mmCIF file of C-alpha atoms in Angstrom:
data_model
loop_
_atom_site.group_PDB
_atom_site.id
_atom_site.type_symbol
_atom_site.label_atom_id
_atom_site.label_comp_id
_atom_site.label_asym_id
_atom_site.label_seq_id
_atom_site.Cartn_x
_atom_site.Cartn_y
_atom_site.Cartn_z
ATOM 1 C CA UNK A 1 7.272 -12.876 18.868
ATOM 2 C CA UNK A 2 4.859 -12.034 16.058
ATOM 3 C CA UNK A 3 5.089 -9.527 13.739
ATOM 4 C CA UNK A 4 2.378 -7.500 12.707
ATOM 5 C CA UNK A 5 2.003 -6.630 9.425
ATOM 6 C CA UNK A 6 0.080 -4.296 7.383
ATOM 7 C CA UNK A 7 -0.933 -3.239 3.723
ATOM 8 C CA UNK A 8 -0.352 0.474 2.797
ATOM 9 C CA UNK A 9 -1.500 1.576 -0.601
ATOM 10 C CA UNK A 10 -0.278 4.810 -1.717
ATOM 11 C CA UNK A 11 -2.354 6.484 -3.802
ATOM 12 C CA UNK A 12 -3.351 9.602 -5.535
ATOM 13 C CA UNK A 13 -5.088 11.509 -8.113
ATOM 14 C CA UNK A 14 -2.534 14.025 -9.005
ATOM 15 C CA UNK A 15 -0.590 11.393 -12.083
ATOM 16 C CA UNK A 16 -0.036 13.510 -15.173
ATOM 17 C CA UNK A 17 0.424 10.076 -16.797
ATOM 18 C CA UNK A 18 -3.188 8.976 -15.808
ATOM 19 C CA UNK A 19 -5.268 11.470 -13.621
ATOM 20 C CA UNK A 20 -7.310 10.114 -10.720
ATOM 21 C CA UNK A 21 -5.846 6.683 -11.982
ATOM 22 C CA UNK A 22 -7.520 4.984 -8.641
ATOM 23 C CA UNK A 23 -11.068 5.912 -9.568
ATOM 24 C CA UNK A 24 -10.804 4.821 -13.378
ATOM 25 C CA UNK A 25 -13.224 2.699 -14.445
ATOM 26 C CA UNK A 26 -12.547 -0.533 -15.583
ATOM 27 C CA UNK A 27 -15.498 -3.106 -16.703
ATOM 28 C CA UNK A 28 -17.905 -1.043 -14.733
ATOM 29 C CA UNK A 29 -15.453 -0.997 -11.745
ATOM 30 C CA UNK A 30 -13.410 1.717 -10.119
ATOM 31 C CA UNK A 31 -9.472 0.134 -10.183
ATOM 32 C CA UNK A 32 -9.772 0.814 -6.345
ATOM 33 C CA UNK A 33 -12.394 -1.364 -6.396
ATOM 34 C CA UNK A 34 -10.630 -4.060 -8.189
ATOM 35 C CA UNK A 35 -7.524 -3.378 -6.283
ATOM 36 C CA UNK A 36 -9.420 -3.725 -2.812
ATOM 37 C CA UNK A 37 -11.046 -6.858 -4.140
ATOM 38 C CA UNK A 38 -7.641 -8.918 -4.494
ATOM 39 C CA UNK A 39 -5.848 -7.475 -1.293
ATOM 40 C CA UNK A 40 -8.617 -8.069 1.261
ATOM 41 C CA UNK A 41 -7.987 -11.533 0.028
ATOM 42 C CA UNK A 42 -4.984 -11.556 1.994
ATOM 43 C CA UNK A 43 -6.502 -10.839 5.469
ATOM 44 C CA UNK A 44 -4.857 -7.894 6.447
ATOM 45 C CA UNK A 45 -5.166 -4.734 7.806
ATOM 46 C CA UNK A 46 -5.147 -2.079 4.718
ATOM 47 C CA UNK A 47 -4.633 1.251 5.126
ATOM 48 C CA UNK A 48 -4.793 3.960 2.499
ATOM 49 C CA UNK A 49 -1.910 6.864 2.617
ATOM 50 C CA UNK A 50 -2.473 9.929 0.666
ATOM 51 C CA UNK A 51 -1.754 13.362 0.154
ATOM 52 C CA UNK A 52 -3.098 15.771 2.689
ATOM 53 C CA UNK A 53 -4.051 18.145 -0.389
ATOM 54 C CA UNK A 54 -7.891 18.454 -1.012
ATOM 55 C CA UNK A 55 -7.370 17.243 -4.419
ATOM 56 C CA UNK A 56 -7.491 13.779 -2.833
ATOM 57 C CA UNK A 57 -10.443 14.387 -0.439
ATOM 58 C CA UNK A 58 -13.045 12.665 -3.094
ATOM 59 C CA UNK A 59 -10.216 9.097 -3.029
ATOM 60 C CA UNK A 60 -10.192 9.496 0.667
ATOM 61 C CA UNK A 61 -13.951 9.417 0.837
ATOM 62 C CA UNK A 62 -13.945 5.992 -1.526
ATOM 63 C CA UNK A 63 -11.043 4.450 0.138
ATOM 64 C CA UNK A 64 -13.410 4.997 3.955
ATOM 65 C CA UNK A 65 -16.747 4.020 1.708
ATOM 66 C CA UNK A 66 -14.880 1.106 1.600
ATOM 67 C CA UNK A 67 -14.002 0.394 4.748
ATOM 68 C CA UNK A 68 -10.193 1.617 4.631
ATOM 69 C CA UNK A 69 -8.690 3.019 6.847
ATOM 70 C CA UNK A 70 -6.732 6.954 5.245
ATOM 71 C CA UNK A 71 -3.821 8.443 6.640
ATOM 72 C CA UNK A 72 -2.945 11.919 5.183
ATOM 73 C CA UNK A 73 0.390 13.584 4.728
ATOM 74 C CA UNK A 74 3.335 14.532 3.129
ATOM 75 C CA UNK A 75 1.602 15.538 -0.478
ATOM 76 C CA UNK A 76 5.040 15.268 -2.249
ATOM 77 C CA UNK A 77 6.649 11.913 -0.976
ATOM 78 C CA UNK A 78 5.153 8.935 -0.441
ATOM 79 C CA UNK A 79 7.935 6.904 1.525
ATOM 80 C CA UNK A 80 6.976 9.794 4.329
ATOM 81 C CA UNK A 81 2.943 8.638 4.104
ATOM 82 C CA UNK A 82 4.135 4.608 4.279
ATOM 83 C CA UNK A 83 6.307 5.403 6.968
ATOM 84 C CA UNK A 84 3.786 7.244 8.801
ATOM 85 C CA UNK A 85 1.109 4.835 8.467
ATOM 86 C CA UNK A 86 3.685 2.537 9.537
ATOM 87 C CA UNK A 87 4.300 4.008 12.853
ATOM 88 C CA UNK A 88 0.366 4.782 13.423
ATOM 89 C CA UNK A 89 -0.640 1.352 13.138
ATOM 90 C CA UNK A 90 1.950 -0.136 14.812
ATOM 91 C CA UNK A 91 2.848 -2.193 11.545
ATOM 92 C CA UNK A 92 6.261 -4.041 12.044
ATOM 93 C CA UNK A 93 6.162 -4.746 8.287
ATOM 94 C CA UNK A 94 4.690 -2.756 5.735
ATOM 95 C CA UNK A 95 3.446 -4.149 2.071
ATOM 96 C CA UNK A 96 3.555 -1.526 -0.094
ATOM 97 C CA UNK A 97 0.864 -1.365 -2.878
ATOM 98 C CA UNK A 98 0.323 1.819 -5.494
ATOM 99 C CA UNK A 99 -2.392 2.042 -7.699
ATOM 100 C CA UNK A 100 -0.640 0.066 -10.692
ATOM 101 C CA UNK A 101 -0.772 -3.010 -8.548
ATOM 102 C CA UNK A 102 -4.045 -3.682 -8.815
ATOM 103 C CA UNK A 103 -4.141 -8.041 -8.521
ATOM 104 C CA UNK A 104 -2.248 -9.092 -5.913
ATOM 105 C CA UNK A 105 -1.803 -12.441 -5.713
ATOM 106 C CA UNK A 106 -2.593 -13.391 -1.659
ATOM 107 C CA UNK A 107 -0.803 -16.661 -1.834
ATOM 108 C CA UNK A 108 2.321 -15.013 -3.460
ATOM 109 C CA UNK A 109 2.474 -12.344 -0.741
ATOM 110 C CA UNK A 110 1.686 -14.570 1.958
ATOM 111 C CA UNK A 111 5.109 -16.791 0.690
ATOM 112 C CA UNK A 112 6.983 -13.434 0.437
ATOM 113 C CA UNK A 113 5.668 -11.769 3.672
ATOM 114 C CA UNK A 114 7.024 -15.454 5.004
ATOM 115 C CA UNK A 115 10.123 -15.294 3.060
ATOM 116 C CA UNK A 116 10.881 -11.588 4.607
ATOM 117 C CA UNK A 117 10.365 -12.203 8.451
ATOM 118 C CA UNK A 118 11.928 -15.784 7.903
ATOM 119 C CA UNK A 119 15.525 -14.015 6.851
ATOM 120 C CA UNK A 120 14.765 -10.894 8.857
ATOM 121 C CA UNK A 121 14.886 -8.787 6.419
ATOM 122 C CA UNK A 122 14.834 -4.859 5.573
ATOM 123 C CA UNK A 123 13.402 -5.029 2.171
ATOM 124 C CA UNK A 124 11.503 -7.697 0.084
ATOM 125 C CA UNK A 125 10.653 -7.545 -3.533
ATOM 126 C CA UNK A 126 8.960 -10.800 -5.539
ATOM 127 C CA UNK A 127 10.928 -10.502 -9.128
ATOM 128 C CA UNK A 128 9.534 -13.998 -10.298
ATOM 129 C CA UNK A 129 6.079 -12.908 -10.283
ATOM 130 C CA UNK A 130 4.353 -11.107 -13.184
ATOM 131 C CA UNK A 131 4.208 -6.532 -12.432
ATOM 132 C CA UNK A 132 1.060 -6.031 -10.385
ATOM 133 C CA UNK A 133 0.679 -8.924 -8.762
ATOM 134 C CA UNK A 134 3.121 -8.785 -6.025
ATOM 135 C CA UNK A 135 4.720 -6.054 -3.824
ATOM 136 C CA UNK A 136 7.543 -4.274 -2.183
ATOM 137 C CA UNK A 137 7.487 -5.174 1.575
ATOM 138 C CA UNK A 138 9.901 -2.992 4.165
ATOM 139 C CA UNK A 139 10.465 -3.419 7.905
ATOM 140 C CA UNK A 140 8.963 -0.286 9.790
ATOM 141 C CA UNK A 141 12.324 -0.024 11.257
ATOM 142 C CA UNK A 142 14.086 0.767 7.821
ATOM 143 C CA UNK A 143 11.231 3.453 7.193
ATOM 144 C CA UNK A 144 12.134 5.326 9.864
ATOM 145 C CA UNK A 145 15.622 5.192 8.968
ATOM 146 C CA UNK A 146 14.999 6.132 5.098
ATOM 147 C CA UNK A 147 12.763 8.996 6.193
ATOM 148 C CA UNK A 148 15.138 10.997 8.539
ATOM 149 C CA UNK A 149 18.350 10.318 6.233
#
């Protein structure tokens, strides 16, 4: 059986901390930009799942100018956007990206994403690795369950 696994990077523009933090530009780069770089590394599918408020409508259109695929929804939580995403695409296993993770390491994912589906798991989380470089990946099944609680 294979497992089909996606990346879903929840993003925004609404941070108080750092407004329209996904558009910043960093050495003449958006941080999407840099972001996208490092995760189409890891040859798969990435989807983009914001808020359905048109405050985001200007990331959606740089996420598709990109060649992302955007998913809109819940504007408050975005476990409801991953898990919806989740079920669209048909993703078995979901890595979960937000804007602060913007250099992914492929190889590390691709040992965790191995790690995960070896031991069947719910929930995966690299702690060796340095913040930013590595994700949080969740079975689709435990989405659904952590959405309707």
């Amino acid at each position: 059986m294979t497992c089909r696994t996606g990346i879903v990077i929840t993003s925004r523009t609404g941070s108080s901390r750092i407004p329209s933090k996904p558009m910043v530009e960093i050495a003449d780069r958006r941080a999407l930009d840099i972001q996208l770089g490092f995760l189409k590394r890891t040859g798969l599918q990435i989807v983009a799942a914001l808020p359905a408020g048109s405050e985001d409508d200007a990331l959606a259109r740089c996420y598709q100018g990109s060649l992302i695929e955007v998913v809109r929804g819940h504007d408050k939580s975005p476990l409801h956007r991953l898990a919806m995403a989740a079920e669209k695409y048909q993703f078995d296993n979901v890595v979960r990206v937000t804007s602060d993770d913007l250099f992914i390491d492929a190889e590390v994912l691709a040992h965790q994403l191995g790690e995960h589906v070896r031991r069947g798991a719910d929930y995966t989380y690299c702690t060796s690795a340095p913040s930013g470089t590595t994700a949080e990946v969740v079975s689709r099944e435990t989405l659904e369950k952590a959405v309707n609680l």
